[in-house]
Coordinates of C-alpha atoms in Angstrom, one line a residue:
M25 CA -25.4 3.0 42.4
A26 CA -28.0 4.1 45.0
L27 CA -31.0 1.9 45.6
L28 CA -34.5 3.2 44.8
G29 CA -36.4 4.2 47.9
R30 CA -39.0 1.5 47.1
T31 CA -36.3 -1.2 47.1
A32 CA -34.7 0.0 50.3
N33 CA -38.1 0.1 51.9
G34 CA -38.9 -3.4 50.8
L35 CA -35.6 -4.8 52.2
F36 CA -36.0 -2.9 55.5
W37 CA -39.5 -4.0 56.2
M38 CA -39.0 -7.6 54.9
F39 CA -36.4 -8.1 57.6
R40 CA -38.3 -6.2 60.3
Y41 CA -41.2 -8.6 59.8
I42 CA -39.0 -11.7 59.6
E43 CA -37.6 -10.7 63.0
R44 CA -41.0 -9.8 64.3
A45 CA -42.4 -13.2 63.5
E46 CA -39.7 -15.0 65.5
N47 CA -39.9 -12.5 68.3
T48 CA -43.6 -13.1 68.6
A49 CA -43.0 -16.8 68.9
R50 CA -40.4 -16.3 71.6
L51 CA -42.8 -14.1 73.6
L52 CA -45.3 -16.9 73.5
D53 CA -42.6 -19.3 74.7
A54 CA -41.9 -17.0 77.6
G55 CA -45.6 -16.6 78.4
Q56 CA -46.2 -20.3 78.5
R57 CA -43.1 -20.9 80.7
I58 CA -44.1 -18.1 83.2
S59 CA -47.7 -19.3 83.2
L60 CA -46.5 -22.6 84.8
T61 CA -45.5 -20.6 87.9
N62 CA -48.6 -18.5 88.2
L63 CA -50.0 -18.9 91.7
S64 CA -53.0 -16.7 91.3
S65 CA -56.1 -16.9 89.2
E66 CA -55.2 -13.8 87.1
P67 CA -53.5 -14.6 83.8
D68 CA -51.1 -11.7 84.0
E69 CA -48.4 -13.5 82.1
W70 CA -50.6 -13.6 79.0
Q71 CA -51.4 -9.9 79.2
S72 CA -47.6 -9.3 79.4
V73 CA -47.2 -11.1 76.1
L74 CA -49.6 -8.7 74.5
V75 CA -48.0 -5.6 76.1
S76 CA -44.5 -6.7 75.1
A77 CA -45.7 -7.2 71.5
G78 CA -47.4 -3.8 71.5
V79 CA -50.8 -5.3 70.5
E80 CA -52.7 -5.1 73.7
A81 CA -55.1 -2.4 72.5
A82 CA -55.9 -4.3 69.3
Y83 CA -56.5 -7.5 71.3
N84 CA -58.7 -5.7 73.8
A85 CA -60.8 -4.2 71.0
K86 CA -61.6 -7.7 69.9
Y87 CA -61.6 -9.8 73.1
D88 CA -62.7 -9.2 76.8
T89 CA -60.5 -11.8 78.6
H90 CA -56.8 -12.9 78.5
D91 CA -57.4 -16.6 78.4
P92 CA -54.3 -18.5 77.1
E93 CA -56.0 -20.1 74.0
T94 CA -57.3 -16.8 72.7
V95 CA -54.1 -14.9 73.3
V96 CA -52.0 -17.7 71.6
D97 CA -54.4 -17.8 68.6
F98 CA -54.3 -14.0 68.3
M99 CA -50.5 -13.9 68.4
L100 CA -50.0 -16.9 66.0
R101 CA -52.8 -16.9 63.5
D102 CA -55.1 -13.9 63.7
R103 CA -55.0 -11.8 60.5
D104 CA -56.5 -8.9 62.3
N105 CA -53.2 -8.7 64.2
P106 CA -50.5 -7.4 61.8
S107 CA -47.8 -8.6 64.3
S108 CA -49.1 -12.2 64.4
V109 CA -46.6 -14.8 63.2
R110 CA -48.8 -15.6 60.2
A111 CA -49.3 -12.0 59.2
S112 CA -45.7 -11.0 59.8
L113 CA -44.3 -13.8 57.5
E114 CA -47.0 -13.0 54.9
T115 CA -45.9 -9.3 55.0
A116 CA -42.2 -10.3 54.9
R117 CA -42.9 -12.5 51.8
T118 CA -44.9 -9.7 50.1
N119 CA -42.0 -7.3 50.6
G120 CA -39.5 -10.0 49.5
R121 CA -41.4 -10.6 46.2
M122 CA -41.2 -6.9 45.6
V123 CA -37.4 -6.8 45.9
R124 CA -36.7 -10.3 44.7
T125 CA -34.1 -9.2 42.2
A126 CA -32.1 -7.7 45.1
L127 CA -32.0 -11.0 46.9
T128 CA -29.9 -14.1 46.3
R129 CA -31.9 -17.2 45.1
E130 CA -31.1 -18.9 48.4
V131 CA -32.6 -16.0 50.5
W132 CA -35.7 -15.8 48.5
E133 CA -36.2 -19.6 48.5
A134 CA -35.6 -19.7 52.3
L135 CA -38.2 -17.0 52.8
N136 CA -40.8 -18.5 50.5
E137 CA -40.3 -22.0 52.0
S138 CA -40.7 -20.6 55.5
W139 CA -43.9 -18.8 54.6
L140 CA -45.3 -22.0 53.0
V141 CA -44.3 -24.2 56.0
V142 CA -45.6 -21.9 58.7
Q143 CA -48.8 -21.0 56.8
R144 CA -49.6 -24.7 56.4
R145 CA -49.0 -25.4 60.1
L146 CA -51.1 -22.4 61.2
S147 CA -54.0 -23.2 59.0
S148 CA -55.8 -24.6 62.1
P149 CA -55.7 -23.6 65.8
V150 CA -52.7 -24.7 67.9
T151 CA -53.3 -26.5 71.2
A152 CA -51.3 -25.9 74.3
R153 CA -49.6 -29.3 73.8
E154 CA -48.7 -28.4 70.3
L155 CA -47.4 -24.9 71.1
P156 CA -43.8 -25.7 71.9
A157 CA -43.3 -27.6 68.6
V158 CA -44.9 -24.7 66.7
I159 CA -42.6 -22.2 68.4
D160 CA -39.6 -24.3 67.5
L161 CA -40.8 -24.5 63.9
V162 CA -41.0 -20.7 63.6
K163 CA -37.5 -20.3 65.2
R164 CA -36.0 -22.9 62.9
Q165 CA -37.5 -21.2 59.8
G166 CA -36.2 -17.8 61.0
A167 CA -32.7 -19.4 61.4
L168 CA -33.0 -20.8 57.9
I169 CA -33.6 -17.4 56.4
R170 CA -30.8 -15.7 58.4
G171 CA -28.4 -18.5 57.5
A172 CA -29.0 -18.0 53.8
F173 CA -28.8 -14.3 54.2
Q174 CA -25.5 -14.3 56.1
T175 CA -23.8 -16.8 53.8
T176 CA -24.9 -15.7 50.4
M177 CA -25.5 -11.9 50.4
L178 CA -23.0 -9.5 49.2
R179 CA -22.0 -7.0 51.9
N180 CA -23.3 -3.9 50.1
E181 CA -26.1 -1.4 50.7
I182 CA -28.7 -4.2 50.3
F183 CA -27.2 -6.0 53.2
D184 CA -27.1 -2.8 55.3
F185 CA -30.8 -2.0 54.8
C186 CA -31.7 -5.6 55.7
N187 CA -29.6 -5.4 58.9
L188 CA -31.2 -2.0 59.8
G189 CA -34.7 -3.5 59.7
A190 CA -33.7 -6.6 61.6
F191 CA -31.8 -5.0 64.4
I192 CA -34.1 -2.0 65.0
E193 CA -36.9 -4.6 65.4
R194 CA -34.8 -6.7 67.7
A195 CA -33.8 -3.8 69.9
D196 CA -37.4 -2.8 70.2
N197 CA -38.4 -6.3 71.2
T198 CA -35.7 -6.7 73.8
A199 CA -36.5 -3.3 75.4
R200 CA -40.2 -4.1 75.6
I201 CA -39.6 -7.5 77.2
L202 CA -37.4 -5.9 79.9
D203 CA -39.8 -3.0 80.5
V204 CA -42.9 -5.2 80.8
K205 CA -41.2 -7.6 83.3
Y206 CA -39.6 -4.9 85.5
W207 CA -42.4 -2.3 85.5
L208 CA -45.8 -3.2 84.2
L209 CA -45.9 -6.6 85.8
L210 CA -43.4 -6.2 88.6
P211 CA -44.1 -8.9 91.2
E212 CA -45.1 -8.2 94.8
H213 CA -42.2 -7.2 97.0
S214 CA -42.5 -10.6 98.8
Q215 CA -41.7 -12.3 95.5
V216 CA -38.6 -10.3 94.6
G217 CA -35.6 -12.5 94.9
S218 CA -37.7 -15.6 95.5
A219 CA -37.5 -18.8 93.5
L220 CA -40.6 -17.7 91.6
D221 CA -39.0 -14.4 90.6
D222 CA -35.8 -16.2 89.7
F223 CA -37.8 -18.5 87.4
Q224 CA -39.5 -15.6 85.7
W225 CA -36.2 -13.8 85.0
R226 CA -34.8 -17.1 83.5
S227 CA -37.9 -17.2 81.3
I228 CA -37.1 -13.7 80.0
L229 CA -33.6 -15.0 79.1
R230 CA -35.1 -18.0 77.3
S231 CA -37.5 -15.7 75.3
V232 CA -34.4 -14.0 73.7
S233 CA -32.4 -17.2 73.4
A234 CA -29.9 -16.0 76.0
H235 CA -30.3 -18.6 78.8
R236 CA -27.2 -20.6 78.2
S237 CA -25.0 -17.7 77.0
Y238 CA -25.9 -15.8 80.2
A239 CA -24.8 -18.8 82.3
W240 CA -21.5 -18.8 80.5
E241 CA -21.0 -15.0 81.0
Y242 CA -22.0 -14.9 84.7
D243 CA -21.1 -18.4 85.9
G244 CA -24.7 -19.3 86.4
Q245 CA -25.4 -16.6 89.0
Y246 CA -28.9 -15.4 88.3
S247 CA -29.9 -11.9 89.5
A248 CA -32.1 -9.2 88.1
V249 CA -29.2 -6.7 87.9
N250 CA -27.0 -9.1 85.9
I251 CA -29.8 -10.0 83.5
I252 CA -30.6 -6.4 82.9
D253 CA -26.9 -5.7 82.2
F254 CA -26.7 -8.7 79.9
L255 CA -29.7 -7.8 77.8
M256 CA -29.0 -4.1 77.7
L257 CA -25.2 -3.4 77.7
N258 CA -23.3 -6.7 76.9
R259 CA -22.1 -6.2 73.3
R260 CA -21.2 -9.9 72.9
M261 CA -24.9 -10.9 73.3
P262 CA -26.5 -10.7 69.8
R263 CA -30.0 -9.7 71.1
S264 CA -28.8 -7.0 73.6
L265 CA -29.5 -3.3 73.0
G266 CA -25.8 -2.7 72.9
Y267 CA -25.1 -5.3 70.2
C268 CA -28.1 -4.1 68.1
Y269 CA -26.8 -0.6 68.1
T270 CA -23.3 -1.7 67.3
V271 CA -24.7 -3.3 64.1
I272 CA -27.1 -0.4 63.4
E273 CA -24.4 2.3 63.7
E274 CA -22.0 0.2 61.6
S275 CA -24.6 -0.3 58.8
L276 CA -25.4 3.5 58.7
K277 CA -21.7 4.2 58.6
Y278 CA -21.3 2.0 55.5
L279 CA -24.4 3.6 53.9
G280 CA -22.9 7.0 54.5
R281 CA -19.7 6.0 52.7
N282 CA -21.6 4.5 49.9
Y283 CA -24.0 7.4 49.3
E284 CA -21.3 10.0 50.3
I285 CA -23.7 11.8 52.7
R286 CA -24.1 11.6 56.4
H287 CA -27.8 11.8 57.2
T288 CA -29.5 12.8 60.5
C289 CA -30.4 9.2 61.2
F290 CA -26.6 8.5 61.7
E291 CA -26.5 11.2 64.4
T292 CA -29.5 9.7 66.1
A293 CA -28.1 6.2 66.1
T294 CA -24.7 7.5 67.4
A295 CA -26.4 9.3 70.2
L296 CA -28.4 6.2 71.2
N297 CA -25.3 4.1 71.0
E298 CA -23.3 6.5 73.2
R299 CA -26.1 6.6 75.7
L300 CA -25.8 2.9 76.1
S301 CA -22.0 3.0 76.2
G302 CA -21.9 5.8 78.8
S303 CA -24.3 4.1 81.2
S304 CA -23.7 1.4 83.8
V305 CA -26.5 -1.0 84.9
R306 CA -26.5 0.6 88.3
Q307 CA -26.9 4.1 86.9
I308 CA -29.8 2.9 84.7
I309 CA -31.6 1.2 87.6
D310 CA -31.0 4.1 90.0
G311 CA -32.2 6.6 87.4
G312 CA -35.3 4.4 86.6
L313 CA -35.2 1.4 84.3
H314 CA -38.7 2.0 83.1
E315 CA -37.9 5.7 82.3
F316 CA -34.7 4.7 80.5
L317 CA -36.4 2.0 78.4
E318 CA -39.4 4.3 77.6
V319 CA -37.0 6.9 76.1
F320 CA -35.0 4.2 74.3
I321 CA -38.1 2.7 72.7
R322 CA -39.3 6.2 71.6
D323 CA -35.9 7.1 70.1
N324 CA -35.5 3.7 68.5
N325 CA -38.9 4.2 66.7
R326 CA -37.8 7.8 65.8
L327 CA -34.6 6.4 64.2
A328 CA -36.7 4.0 62.1
Q329 CA -38.7 6.9 60.8
E330 CA -35.6 9.0 60.1
I331 CA -34.1 6.2 58.1
G332 CA -37.2 6.1 56.0
Q333 CA -37.2 9.9 55.5
N334 CA -33.5 10.2 54.8
Y335 CA -33.4 7.4 52.3
R336 CA -36.8 8.3 50.8
F337 CA -38.7 5.2 51.8
Y338 CA -42.3 4.6 50.9
P339 CA -44.5 4.3 54.0
G340 CA -43.7 1.0 55.8
A341 CA -45.9 -2.0 55.3

């Protein structure tokens, strides 16, 4: 039996915002790590966090400077920022309540507990010394929800809509992190290949929980080319663009079988997946990494809209 559009919408956006909350925490982690290497007086690394999260315009409308304390508070606690950790989890819980009967008890309780724990911790400002512990808390609560989801949910259309929300959000986040580091905040030529540049690339890996798995895959040899390959094309890395689109295409394939119709969103996802499969990292870099990612982010957002249109979603939260 097909889900109502309102239910599918709630599941999709619930998991997009769960993923967004954790991604925001990871971006702050990367920003703090990179800030330790900042040799100038310009806090570019904190601007990069805002750009990566897609909230720079909203921040600039409210604040004039990119001082660390203000950026961290805006990204963690500010209710005027719909992508803040606090707002994201609140929106996820609101959507979860709406579709509670479609979730197992374990998933709902994990989501509700995570919201309560994080809301309590973010009731007051977070200092620089407290930030690492808060980031770890957000990541642990996200893992708690995903664990309950993976181990208790039936593999049906409910599972597929949740996966679509999570992995479209994850693909967008990984693409934005790469684009910001390589293009918007590309270091001076004298820094490329230096110890500073190497540390910054390692920080990007840490921001997507890929530092150790990268070392396993590439024998600890750090280079921009290998890191780009790992985060874009390696389908064994669960936050890479390639892995995300493996899951997205598979989920849409299952939905097509269940609903006995192949919507246009499946064609869009297949084309995106084939673009990744048919490209080498050298081809992407030679053709322009920024240009490739710009098109990818645009088409990934278009896919999210098409899924909503094809399955008759209400407008996203």
